[in-house]
């Protein structure tokens, strides 16, 4: 998950040993200077994680305000990442078409959408988990610059996150899907507008068609297989079977067409 590090330089000549890589605070400062955007992304993700912890464990500050700070810090991360991926703005249809293919654009839309709605815990889950994954990855890079090998505790926690990357991505995908029925319930309680599900459907369609992250698409497929297996059991009532199969068919018709890989 972490970025690959440069191999240590090797001396020429027979029997030469590899030189030690320079480490320390000066190396860290140089790295930060040369990688301002990456370091900025690391900092905004740290803010997202901190605000999320404050929201779930409200020891300091108002949880209501911290909830919206989670979304605002994620919007800042997404905008910065989008600038990194598409630095040159072009007022053309092709440019905006490519822009909407970027995962960072998807989550910028996500954050802006839910900044206008009432708080719901599940909404911050994908945001916080993505921040945790990328924060852990870049933290290893910064620790390598410092050479703090003795910080085994931090490295151990990061390795746990790294080991659980696939499960975390699956949980993110499941959360993205689960937000849609939650939005429908929020409409009846007056916490969301009738337009919210349509806007979120656009986000979910973008996630489904994502080129770099197939986990949402895979999770839809797994949920479909599981529900079909459940309702096709002989003991399942027929009216339940018909209702579930019709719902699956309706959702499948809403899925965007995935272009073949070029």
PDB file of C-alpha atoms in Angstrom:
ATOM      1  CA  UNK A   1       0.000   0.000   0.000  1.00  0.00           C
ATOM      2  CA  UNK A   2       2.789   2.382   0.757  1.00  0.00           C
ATOM      3  CA  UNK A   3       4.758   4.027  -1.988  1.00  0.00           C
ATOM      4  CA  UNK A   4       7.902   2.173  -2.928  1.00  0.00           C
ATOM      5  CA  UNK A   5      11.102   3.678  -1.594  1.00  0.00           C
ATOM      6  CA  UNK A   6      14.273   4.315  -3.519  1.00  0.00           C
ATOM      7  CA  UNK A   7      16.877   1.601  -3.292  1.00  0.00           C
ATOM      8  CA  UNK A   8      20.051   2.642  -1.420  1.00  0.00           C
ATOM      9  CA  UNK A   9      22.885   3.721  -3.649  1.00  0.00           C
ATOM     10  CA  UNK A  10      25.643   1.194  -4.129  1.00  0.00           C
ATOM     11  CA  UNK A  11      29.326   1.958  -4.360  1.00  0.00           C
ATOM     12  CA  UNK A  12      31.265   0.801  -7.366  1.00  0.00           C
ATOM     13  CA  UNK A  13      34.158  -1.559  -7.037  1.00  0.00           C
ATOM     14  CA  UNK A  14      34.611  -5.105  -5.875  1.00  0.00           C
ATOM     15  CA  UNK A  15      33.378  -6.031  -2.437  1.00  0.00           C
ATOM     16  CA  UNK A  16      31.779  -2.639  -1.867  1.00  0.00           C
ATOM     17  CA  UNK A  17      28.945  -2.456   0.631  1.00  0.00           C
ATOM     18  CA  UNK A  18      25.748  -0.438   0.055  1.00  0.00           C
ATOM     19  CA  UNK A  19      25.838   2.991   1.655  1.00  0.00           C
ATOM     20  CA  UNK A  20      23.371   3.823   4.391  1.00  0.00           C
ATOM     21  CA  UNK A  21      20.449   5.953   3.333  1.00  0.00           C
ATOM     22  CA  UNK A  22      20.432   9.386   4.984  1.00  0.00           C
ATOM     23  CA  UNK A  23      17.654   9.781   7.522  1.00  0.00           C
ATOM     24  CA  UNK A  24      16.584  12.347  10.061  1.00  0.00           C
ATOM     25  CA  UNK A  25      14.655  15.575  10.408  1.00  0.00           C
ATOM     26  CA  UNK A  26      16.582  17.278   7.608  1.00  0.00           C
ATOM     27  CA  UNK A  27      15.624  14.456   5.245  1.00  0.00           C
ATOM     28  CA  UNK A  28      11.993  14.775   6.343  1.00  0.00           C
ATOM     29  CA  UNK A  29      11.994  18.543   5.736  1.00  0.00           C
ATOM     30  CA  UNK A  30      13.523  18.013   2.298  1.00  0.00           C
ATOM     31  CA  UNK A  31      10.916  15.364   1.476  1.00  0.00           C
ATOM     32  CA  UNK A  32       8.062  17.634   2.574  1.00  0.00           C
ATOM     33  CA  UNK A  33       9.494  20.486   0.504  1.00  0.00           C
ATOM     34  CA  UNK A  34       9.726  18.308  -2.590  1.00  0.00           C
ATOM     35  CA  UNK A  35       6.311  16.656  -2.086  1.00  0.00           C
ATOM     36  CA  UNK A  36       4.075  19.493  -0.923  1.00  0.00           C
ATOM     37  CA  UNK A  37       0.830  18.118  -2.374  1.00  0.00           C
ATOM     38  CA  UNK A  38       1.366  14.601  -0.998  1.00  0.00           C
ATOM     39  CA  UNK A  39       2.167  16.040   2.429  1.00  0.00           C
ATOM     40  CA  UNK A  40      -0.875  18.297   2.229  1.00  0.00           C
ATOM     41  CA  UNK A  41      -3.035  15.269   1.444  1.00  0.00           C
ATOM     42  CA  UNK A  42      -1.541  13.469   4.441  1.00  0.00           C
ATOM     43  CA  UNK A  43      -2.376  16.442   6.685  1.00  0.00           C
ATOM     44  CA  UNK A  44      -5.982  16.793   5.495  1.00  0.00           C
ATOM     45  CA  UNK A  45      -6.503  13.044   5.939  1.00  0.00           C
ATOM     46  CA  UNK A  46      -5.168  13.334   9.474  1.00  0.00           C
ATOM     47  CA  UNK A  47      -7.754  16.057  10.085  1.00  0.00           C
ATOM     48  CA  UNK A  48     -10.489  13.803   8.692  1.00  0.00           C
ATOM     49  CA  UNK A  49      -9.468  10.981  11.039  1.00  0.00           C
ATOM     50  CA  UNK A  50      -9.237  13.349  14.031  1.00  0.00           C
ATOM     51  CA  UNK A  51     -12.647  14.892  13.360  1.00  0.00           C
ATOM     52  CA  UNK A  52     -14.159  11.413  12.928  1.00  0.00           C
ATOM     53  CA  UNK A  53     -12.789  10.274  16.287  1.00  0.00           C
ATOM     54  CA  UNK A  54     -14.142  13.453  17.843  1.00  0.00           C
ATOM     55  CA  UNK A  55     -17.548  12.771  16.305  1.00  0.00           C
ATOM     56  CA  UNK A  56     -17.737   9.210  17.644  1.00  0.00           C
ATOM     57  CA  UNK A  57     -16.097  10.040  21.001  1.00  0.00           C
ATOM     58  CA  UNK A  58     -17.395  13.552  21.781  1.00  0.00           C
ATOM     59  CA  UNK A  59     -14.942  14.524  24.491  1.00  0.00           C
ATOM     60  CA  UNK A  60     -14.007  17.843  22.901  1.00  0.00           C
ATOM     61  CA  UNK A  61     -16.267  20.045  20.821  1.00  0.00           C
ATOM     62  CA  UNK A  62     -19.738  19.630  19.427  1.00  0.00           C
ATOM     63  CA  UNK A  63     -20.231  16.290  17.581  1.00  0.00           C
ATOM     64  CA  UNK A  64     -22.646  18.007  15.207  1.00  0.00           C
ATOM     65  CA  UNK A  65     -19.958  20.484  14.131  1.00  0.00           C
ATOM     66  CA  UNK A  66     -17.281  17.776  13.960  1.00  0.00           C
ATOM     67  CA  UNK A  67     -19.480  15.761  11.603  1.00  0.00           C
ATOM     68  CA  UNK A  68     -19.478  18.565   9.060  1.00  0.00           C
ATOM     69  CA  UNK A  69     -15.757  19.154   9.595  1.00  0.00           C
ATOM     70  CA  UNK A  70     -15.196  15.521   8.554  1.00  0.00           C
ATOM     71  CA  UNK A  71     -16.954  16.220   5.266  1.00  0.00           C
ATOM     72  CA  UNK A  72     -15.196  19.561   4.761  1.00  0.00           C
ATOM     73  CA  UNK A  73     -11.744  18.088   5.356  1.00  0.00           C
ATOM     74  CA  UNK A  74     -12.565  15.258   2.960  1.00  0.00           C
ATOM     75  CA  UNK A  75     -13.726  17.794   0.380  1.00  0.00           C
ATOM     76  CA  UNK A  76     -10.362  19.552   0.769  1.00  0.00           C
ATOM     77  CA  UNK A  77      -8.541  16.233   0.319  1.00  0.00           C
ATOM     78  CA  UNK A  78     -10.593  15.369  -2.764  1.00  0.00           C
ATOM     79  CA  UNK A  79     -10.085  18.805  -4.320  1.00  0.00           C
ATOM     80  CA  UNK A  80      -6.330  18.676  -3.700  1.00  0.00           C
ATOM     81  CA  UNK A  81      -6.085  15.155  -5.094  1.00  0.00           C
ATOM     82  CA  UNK A  82      -8.166  16.183  -8.100  1.00  0.00           C
ATOM     83  CA  UNK A  83      -5.811  19.107  -8.719  1.00  0.00           C
ATOM     84  CA  UNK A  84      -2.894  16.683  -8.553  1.00  0.00           C
ATOM     85  CA  UNK A  85      -4.508  14.332 -11.069  1.00  0.00           C
ATOM     86  CA  UNK A  86      -5.803  17.073 -13.412  1.00  0.00           C
ATOM     87  CA  UNK A  87      -3.658  20.171 -12.830  1.00  0.00           C
ATOM     88  CA  UNK A  88      -4.623  22.025 -16.036  1.00  0.00           C
ATOM     89  CA  UNK A  89      -8.202  23.280 -16.238  1.00  0.00           C
ATOM     90  CA  UNK A  90      -9.752  23.100 -19.696  1.00  0.00           C
ATOM     91  CA  UNK A  91     -13.243  24.257 -20.584  1.00  0.00           C
ATOM     92  CA  UNK A  92     -14.053  21.331 -22.820  1.00  0.00           C
ATOM     93  CA  UNK A  93     -16.437  18.405 -22.753  1.00  0.00           C
ATOM     94  CA  UNK A  94     -13.559  15.928 -22.954  1.00  0.00           C
ATOM     95  CA  UNK A  95     -11.845  17.448 -19.906  1.00  0.00           C
ATOM     96  CA  UNK A  96     -14.954  17.291 -17.731  1.00  0.00           C
ATOM     97  CA  UNK A  97     -15.655  13.779 -18.974  1.00  0.00           C
ATOM     98  CA  UNK A  98     -12.210  12.697 -17.776  1.00  0.00           C
ATOM     99  CA  UNK A  99     -12.681  14.674 -14.561  1.00  0.00           C
ATOM    100  CA  UNK A 100     -15.757  12.659 -13.614  1.00  0.00           C
ATOM    101  CA  UNK A 101     -13.794   9.447 -14.065  1.00  0.00           C
ATOM    102  CA  UNK A 102     -11.520  10.359 -11.156  1.00  0.00           C
ATOM    103  CA  UNK A 103     -12.329   8.793  -7.789  1.00  0.00           C
ATOM    104  CA  UNK A 104     -11.386  12.052  -6.061  1.00  0.00           C
ATOM    105  CA  UNK A 105     -14.095  13.835  -8.052  1.00  0.00           C
ATOM    106  CA  UNK A 106     -16.634  11.255  -6.880  1.00  0.00           C
ATOM    107  CA  UNK A 107     -15.870  11.941  -3.227  1.00  0.00           C
ATOM    108  CA  UNK A 108     -15.798  15.679  -3.735  1.00  0.00           C
ATOM    109  CA  UNK A 109     -19.383  15.334  -4.986  1.00  0.00           C
ATOM    110  CA  UNK A 110     -20.146  13.044  -2.025  1.00  0.00           C
ATOM    111  CA  UNK A 111     -18.874  15.554   0.524  1.00  0.00           C
ATOM    112  CA  UNK A 112     -20.651  18.525  -1.037  1.00  0.00           C
ATOM    113  CA  UNK A 113     -23.919  16.574  -1.238  1.00  0.00           C
ATOM    114  CA  UNK A 114     -23.995  15.581   2.427  1.00  0.00           C
ATOM    115  CA  UNK A 115     -22.824  18.957   3.687  1.00  0.00           C
ATOM    116  CA  UNK A 116     -26.368  20.113   2.925  1.00  0.00           C
ATOM    117  CA  UNK A 117     -28.144  17.254   4.756  1.00  0.00           C
ATOM    118  CA  UNK A 118     -28.693  16.266   8.363  1.00  0.00           C
ATOM    119  CA  UNK A 119     -25.973  14.136  10.004  1.00  0.00           C
ATOM    120  CA  UNK A 120     -26.021  10.343   9.735  1.00  0.00           C
ATOM    121  CA  UNK A 121     -23.233   8.174  11.098  1.00  0.00           C
ATOM    122  CA  UNK A 122     -22.934   5.864   8.113  1.00  0.00           C
ATOM    123  CA  UNK A 123     -22.172   8.820   5.822  1.00  0.00           C
ATOM    124  CA  UNK A 124     -18.781   9.451   7.442  1.00  0.00           C
ATOM    125  CA  UNK A 125     -17.713   5.792   7.292  1.00  0.00           C
ATOM    126  CA  UNK A 126     -16.453   5.687   3.667  1.00  0.00           C
ATOM    127  CA  UNK A 127     -14.769   9.062   4.105  1.00  0.00           C
ATOM    128  CA  UNK A 128     -13.001   8.102   7.329  1.00  0.00           C
ATOM    129  CA  UNK A 129     -11.926   4.652   6.114  1.00  0.00           C
ATOM    130  CA  UNK A 130     -10.438   6.020   2.889  1.00  0.00           C
ATOM    131  CA  UNK A 131      -8.589   8.653   4.917  1.00  0.00           C
ATOM    132  CA  UNK A 132      -7.252   5.940   7.231  1.00  0.00           C
ATOM    133  CA  UNK A 133      -5.959   3.814   4.347  1.00  0.00           C
ATOM    134  CA  UNK A 134      -4.088   6.615   2.606  1.00  0.00           C
ATOM    135  CA  UNK A 135      -2.902   8.200   5.855  1.00  0.00           C
ATOM    136  CA  UNK A 136      -1.345   4.917   6.969  1.00  0.00           C
ATOM    137  CA  UNK A 137       0.346   4.430   3.604  1.00  0.00           C
ATOM    138  CA  UNK A 138       2.033   7.836   3.549  1.00  0.00           C
ATOM    139  CA  UNK A 139       2.885   7.689   7.247  1.00  0.00           C
ATOM    140  CA  UNK A 140       5.250   4.817   6.456  1.00  0.00           C
ATOM    141  CA  UNK A 141       7.005   7.034   3.923  1.00  0.00           C
ATOM    142  CA  UNK A 142       7.446   9.798   6.505  1.00  0.00           C
ATOM    143  CA  UNK A 143       8.678   7.357   9.144  1.00  0.00           C
ATOM    144  CA  UNK A 144      11.215   6.013   6.669  1.00  0.00           C
ATOM    145  CA  UNK A 145      12.493   9.561   6.128  1.00  0.00           C
ATOM    146  CA  UNK A 146      12.954   9.988   9.867  1.00  0.00           C
ATOM    147  CA  UNK A 147      14.473   6.551  10.258  1.00  0.00           C
ATOM    148  CA  UNK A 148      12.420   5.924  13.360  1.00  0.00           C
ATOM    149  CA  UNK A 149      12.689   2.156  13.251  1.00  0.00           C
ATOM    150  CA  UNK A 150      12.232   2.093  16.996  1.00  0.00           C
ATOM    151  CA  UNK A 151       8.666   3.286  16.572  1.00  0.00           C
ATOM    152  CA  UNK A 152       7.547  -0.302  16.247  1.00  0.00           C
ATOM    153  CA  UNK A 153       4.151   0.489  17.755  1.00  0.00           C
ATOM    154  CA  UNK A 154       3.212   2.924  14.981  1.00  0.00           C
ATOM    155  CA  UNK A 155       4.572   0.609  12.317  1.00  0.00           C
ATOM    156  CA  UNK A 156       2.638  -2.315  13.806  1.00  0.00           C
ATOM    157  CA  UNK A 157      -0.650  -0.382  13.689  1.00  0.00           C
ATOM    158  CA  UNK A 158       0.056   0.704  10.117  1.00  0.00           C
ATOM    159  CA  UNK A 159       0.823  -2.892   9.133  1.00  0.00           C
ATOM    160  CA  UNK A 160      -2.570  -3.967  10.513  1.00  0.00           C
ATOM    161  CA  UNK A 161      -4.300  -1.385   8.324  1.00  0.00           C
ATOM    162  CA  UNK A 162      -2.201  -2.514   5.358  1.00  0.00           C
ATOM    163  CA  UNK A 163      -3.072  -6.171   5.977  1.00  0.00           C
ATOM    164  CA  UNK A 164      -6.792  -5.348   6.167  1.00  0.00           C
ATOM    165  CA  UNK A 165      -6.844  -3.132   3.052  1.00  0.00           C
ATOM    166  CA  UNK A 166      -9.066  -5.450   1.015  1.00  0.00           C
ATOM    167  CA  UNK A 167     -11.593  -5.864   3.841  1.00  0.00           C
ATOM    168  CA  UNK A 168     -11.637  -2.111   4.454  1.00  0.00           C
ATOM    169  CA  UNK A 169     -12.291  -1.429   0.763  1.00  0.00           C
ATOM    170  CA  UNK A 170     -15.153  -3.954   0.817  1.00  0.00           C
ATOM    171  CA  UNK A 171     -16.613  -2.262   3.887  1.00  0.00           C
ATOM    172  CA  UNK A 172     -16.367   1.114   2.142  1.00  0.00           C
ATOM    173  CA  UNK A 173     -18.197  -0.272  -0.901  1.00  0.00           C
ATOM    174  CA  UNK A 174     -20.928  -1.776   1.289  1.00  0.00           C
ATOM    175  CA  UNK A 175     -21.333   1.537   3.122  1.00  0.00           C
ATOM    176  CA  UNK A 176     -21.655   3.410  -0.172  1.00  0.00           C
ATOM    177  CA  UNK A 177     -24.498   1.097  -1.204  1.00  0.00           C
ATOM    178  CA  UNK A 178     -26.207   1.188   2.192  1.00  0.00           C
ATOM    179  CA  UNK A 179     -26.420   4.988   2.129  1.00  0.00           C
ATOM    180  CA  UNK A 180     -29.052   4.861  -0.637  1.00  0.00           C
ATOM    181  CA  UNK A 181     -31.828   3.109   1.357  1.00  0.00           C
ATOM    182  CA  UNK A 182     -30.886   5.285   4.328  1.00  0.00           C
ATOM    183  CA  UNK A 183     -31.467   8.383   2.188  1.00  0.00           C
ATOM    184  CA  UNK A 184     -34.923   7.110   1.262  1.00  0.00           C
ATOM    185  CA  UNK A 185     -35.753   6.744   4.957  1.00  0.00           C
ATOM    186  CA  UNK A 186     -34.382  10.219   5.668  1.00  0.00           C
ATOM    187  CA  UNK A 187     -36.854  11.680   3.168  1.00  0.00           C
ATOM    188  CA  UNK A 188     -39.814  10.363   5.182  1.00  0.00           C
ATOM    189  CA  UNK A 189     -38.335  11.777   8.395  1.00  0.00           C
ATOM    190  CA  UNK A 190     -37.804  15.181   6.784  1.00  0.00           C
ATOM    191  CA  UNK A 191     -33.996  15.006   7.047  1.00  0.00           C
ATOM    192  CA  UNK A 192     -33.350  14.912   3.286  1.00  0.00           C
ATOM    193  CA  UNK A 193     -34.975  16.366   0.191  1.00  0.00           C
ATOM    194  CA  UNK A 194     -36.638  14.316  -2.528  1.00  0.00           C
ATOM    195  CA  UNK A 195     -33.775  15.223  -4.858  1.00  0.00           C
ATOM    196  CA  UNK A 196     -31.106  13.691  -2.607  1.00  0.00           C
ATOM    197  CA  UNK A 197     -31.531  10.074  -3.833  1.00  0.00           C
ATOM    198  CA  UNK A 198     -31.275  11.209  -7.463  1.00  0.00           C
ATOM    199  CA  UNK A 199     -28.056  13.096  -6.747  1.00  0.00           C
ATOM    200  CA  UNK A 200     -26.693  10.158  -4.778  1.00  0.00           C
ATOM    201  CA  UNK A 201     -27.613   7.791  -7.600  1.00  0.00           C
ATOM    202  CA  UNK A 202     -25.272   9.812  -9.795  1.00  0.00           C
ATOM    203  CA  UNK A 203     -22.470   9.347  -7.260  1.00  0.00           C
ATOM    204  CA  UNK A 204     -23.202   5.630  -6.937  1.00  0.00           C
ATOM    205  CA  UNK A 205     -23.169   5.257 -10.729  1.00  0.00           C
ATOM    206  CA  UNK A 206     -19.742   6.877 -10.854  1.00  0.00           C
ATOM    207  CA  UNK A 207     -18.468   4.544  -8.149  1.00  0.00           C
ATOM    208  CA  UNK A 208     -19.943   1.541  -9.964  1.00  0.00           C
ATOM    209  CA  UNK A 209     -18.119   2.491 -13.163  1.00  0.00           C
ATOM    210  CA  UNK A 210     -14.848   3.425 -11.432  1.00  0.00           C
ATOM    211  CA  UNK A 211     -11.772   2.398 -13.424  1.00  0.00           C
ATOM    212  CA  UNK A 212      -9.390   2.261 -10.455  1.00  0.00           C
ATOM    213  CA  UNK A 213     -11.645   0.819  -7.763  1.00  0.00           C
ATOM    214  CA  UNK A 214     -13.926  -2.089  -8.741  1.00  0.00           C
ATOM    215  CA  UNK A 215     -15.025  -2.865  -5.180  1.00  0.00           C
ATOM    216  CA  UNK A 216     -18.410  -1.118  -5.406  1.00  0.00           C
ATOM    217  CA  UNK A 217     -19.220  -3.018  -8.591  1.00  0.00           C
ATOM    218  CA  UNK A 218     -18.034  -6.266  -7.006  1.00  0.00           C
ATOM    219  CA  UNK A 219     -20.092  -5.655  -3.869  1.00  0.00           C
ATOM    220  CA  UNK A 220     -23.248  -5.092  -5.934  1.00  0.00           C
ATOM    221  CA  UNK A 221     -22.606  -8.420  -7.670  1.00  0.00           C
ATOM    222  CA  UNK A 222     -21.995 -10.256  -4.389  1.00  0.00           C
ATOM    223  CA  UNK A 223     -25.144  -8.820  -2.804  1.00  0.00           C
ATOM    224  CA  UNK A 224     -27.169  -9.833  -5.842  1.00  0.00           C
ATOM    225  CA  UNK A 225     -25.830 -13.401  -5.718  1.00  0.00           C
ATOM    226  CA  UNK A 226     -26.518 -13.654  -2.000  1.00  0.00           C
ATOM    227  CA  UNK A 227     -30.082 -12.347  -2.171  1.00  0.00           C
ATOM    228  CA  UNK A 228     -30.894 -14.540  -5.159  1.00  0.00           C
ATOM    229  CA  UNK A 229     -29.569 -17.594  -3.325  1.00  0.00           C
ATOM    230  CA  UNK A 230     -31.691 -16.732  -0.269  1.00  0.00           C
ATOM    231  CA  UNK A 231     -34.989 -16.239  -2.101  1.00  0.00           C
ATOM    232  CA  UNK A 232     -34.537 -19.298  -4.319  1.00  0.00           C
ATOM    233  CA  UNK A 233     -34.604 -21.533  -1.252  1.00  0.00           C
ATOM    234  CA  UNK A 234     -37.755 -23.735  -1.248  1.00  0.00           C
ATOM    235  CA  UNK A 235     -38.832 -22.448   2.180  1.00  0.00           C
ATOM    236  CA  UNK A 236     -38.857 -18.802   1.022  1.00  0.00           C
ATOM    237  CA  UNK A 237     -42.442 -17.480   0.560  1.00  0.00           C
ATOM    238  CA  UNK A 238     -43.317 -16.859  -3.070  1.00  0.00           C
ATOM    239  CA  UNK A 239     -44.405 -13.254  -2.573  1.00  0.00           C
ATOM    240  CA  UNK A 240     -41.059 -12.463  -0.914  1.00  0.00           C
ATOM    241  CA  UNK A 241     -39.202 -14.196  -3.743  1.00  0.00           C
ATOM    242  CA  UNK A 242     -41.072 -12.242  -6.406  1.00  0.00           C
ATOM    243  CA  UNK A 243     -40.588  -8.922  -4.601  1.00  0.00           C
ATOM    244  CA  UNK A 244     -36.845  -9.451  -4.125  1.00  0.00           C
ATOM    245  CA  UNK A 245     -36.292 -10.641  -7.698  1.00  0.00           C
ATOM    246  CA  UNK A 246     -38.198  -7.647  -9.082  1.00  0.00           C
ATOM    247  CA  UNK A 247     -36.160  -5.303  -6.899  1.00  0.00           C
ATOM    248  CA  UNK A 248     -32.939  -6.918  -8.125  1.00  0.00           C
ATOM    249  CA  UNK A 249     -34.073  -6.584 -11.743  1.00  0.00           C
ATOM    250  CA  UNK A 250     -34.983  -2.919 -11.197  1.00  0.00           C
ATOM    251  CA  UNK A 251     -31.610  -2.111  -9.613  1.00  0.00           C
ATOM    252  CA  UNK A 252     -29.759  -4.030 -12.339  1.00  0.00           C
ATOM    253  CA  UNK A 253     -31.480  -1.936 -15.006  1.00  0.00           C
ATOM    254  CA  UNK A 254     -30.212   1.219 -13.294  1.00  0.00           C
ATOM    255  CA  UNK A 255     -26.589   0.062 -13.432  1.00  0.00           C
ATOM    256  CA  UNK A 256     -24.465   2.068 -15.892  1.00  0.00           C
ATOM    257  CA  UNK A 257     -22.902   0.362 -18.876  1.00  0.00           C
ATOM    258  CA  UNK A 258     -19.258  -0.449 -18.224  1.00  0.00           C
ATOM    259  CA  UNK A 259     -17.105   0.191 -21.308  1.00  0.00           C
ATOM    260  CA  UNK A 260     -14.582  -2.540 -22.144  1.00  0.00           C
ATOM    261  CA  UNK A 261     -10.994  -1.803 -21.086  1.00  0.00           C
ATOM    262  CA  UNK A 262      -9.012  -0.062 -23.799  1.00  0.00           C
TER     263      UNK A 262
END
